[in-house]
Amino acid sequence: MSTTQQVLAGPVIQSGTSRVSLTVIQERARKKKWRTSIRAWMLLLPSLIFLGIFTVYPIIQSLISSFYKDDLSTVQPVFTGLANYQALLTDPVFWECMKNNLLIAVVTVPANILLGVAMASFSNSLGKWGKTVTRIGFIYPTFIPLVAAANIWMFIYTPIYGLLGYINSSWRLLADGKTAIWAIIVMLIWKQAGYLMLFYIAGLNGISKEVFEAAEIDGATGFRRFKAITWPLLKPTTMYVFIIALTSAFKTVDHLYIMTKGGPGNATNMLLFYIYQTGFDYWNNGKASAMTVILVGILLIVTAVKFFYDDRHAYYN
C-alpha cells in the first residue's frame, strides 16, 4: 500500500502480519453499540407500552379533564379553566384528606424504613435457620391480601369481641376520630415494613465483608459501625425504599373501604380515597381529575427533590 493510500485509509494498527484500519475498528464499535442499544430498547418496549397505556396516558387525560366541568349536571364536558382547582381551595374535605395523608406519610415512611433496616440487620446476624424463620415471620404480612389484612385488623379493633376488646372492652379505636387515624397507621406499618426489609437485605448482602472486618480491626463495633459504615452504604437502597414507602402512604384505598370508609367524620379519609368517592360515587370527573393531578404533582416533586439530593451523597461502588 502506498503512502497516499495509507493516509486515506486512516491510522493503522499492526497486529502480527495483518494491518487493520483504525477507522474500520471505530466503525465496527459504533455498529456494535447501535445493535446493543436497539436490543436493549426492544427488550424494554413491552414495559414501555404498558407504562404508556396505563400510566402516562391516564395522567395526560386527567390533566386535560381537570380543566373541564364533567359531572351529572353536564351532558358534555364544558371547559372551565382552573375552576376545579379553585373549588378545591374552599373544599374542607380535600384539606382534611391532605392533612391525613401528610400525617400518614410523616409517620409511616420513617417508621417503615427504620423497621426495615432493623429487621434486615437482625435476620442477617443470625444463623442459617434463624435467618429463614425470622425473614418468613417478618415478611408474612406482606403476602396477606389487602382485604384480608383489613379484616384481620377489623377483628383486632372490634370492641368486646376483638382482640383488644378482651383487654379493655371500652376501647373503640375506629369509632373515635382522634384514635382512628393512628389505628390505620399501625396497620399500614405492620403491612409494609416486612416488604421493605427485603430491599435492605439485598443492600446488606451487597456490602463487602472486608469493610466490616477493617472496621472491627479499627475497634468500631455495634452502633458506631452501623452509623459510619452500614447506613451510608445503604443510601442507594434507602432512596428506592423511600419512593416505595412514600407512594404507598398516598395510595391507601382498600383498607379504608373495608375498615372505616373515611370515617368517622373524614377523620381517616385519604386523598386517593376521596378521589375515588368524587369520581365514582359522585360522578364529578373534573374535580376528581384535578385532585389526581395534585396528587401526582406532590409525589413527583417530593420524589425528585429527595432523589437528586441523596444521589449526590450516595456511594454506589
Tab-separated table of C-alpha atoms in Angstrom, residues 153-177 179-180 183:
chain	number	residue	atom	x	y	z
A	153	TRP	CA	-57.303	-5.665	61.933
A	154	MET	CA	-61.042	-5.038	62.000
A	155	PHE	CA	-61.271	-8.099	64.266
A	156	ILE	CA	-58.400	-6.808	66.418
A	157	TYR	CA	-60.022	-3.375	66.817
A	158	THR	CA	-63.624	-4.574	67.282
A	159	PRO	CA	-64.879	-3.667	70.791
A	160	ILE	CA	-65.829	-6.512	73.178
A	161	TYR	CA	-65.322	-9.314	70.620
A	162	GLY	CA	-61.979	-8.208	69.168
A	163	LEU	CA	-58.504	-8.986	70.449
A	164	LEU	CA	-58.155	-5.563	72.070
A	165	GLY	CA	-61.699	-5.890	73.364
A	166	TYR	CA	-60.583	-8.674	75.665
A	167	ILE	CA	-58.050	-6.266	77.186
A	168	ASN	CA	-60.415	-3.321	77.516
A	169	SER	CA	-63.979	-3.531	76.199
A	170	SER	CA	-64.363	0.263	76.237
A	171	TRP	CA	-61.729	0.816	73.550
A	172	ARG	CA	-63.359	1.871	70.264
A	173	LEU	CA	-60.368	2.923	68.264
A	174	LEU	CA	-62.008	3.064	64.835
A	175	ALA	CA	-65.096	4.875	66.145
A	176	ASP	CA	-63.121	7.728	67.702
A	177	GLY	CA	-61.842	10.382	65.312
A	179	THR	CA	-57.604	7.376	67.516
A	180	ALA	CA	-58.921	6.049	64.178
A	183	ALA	CA	-55.150	2.673	64.256
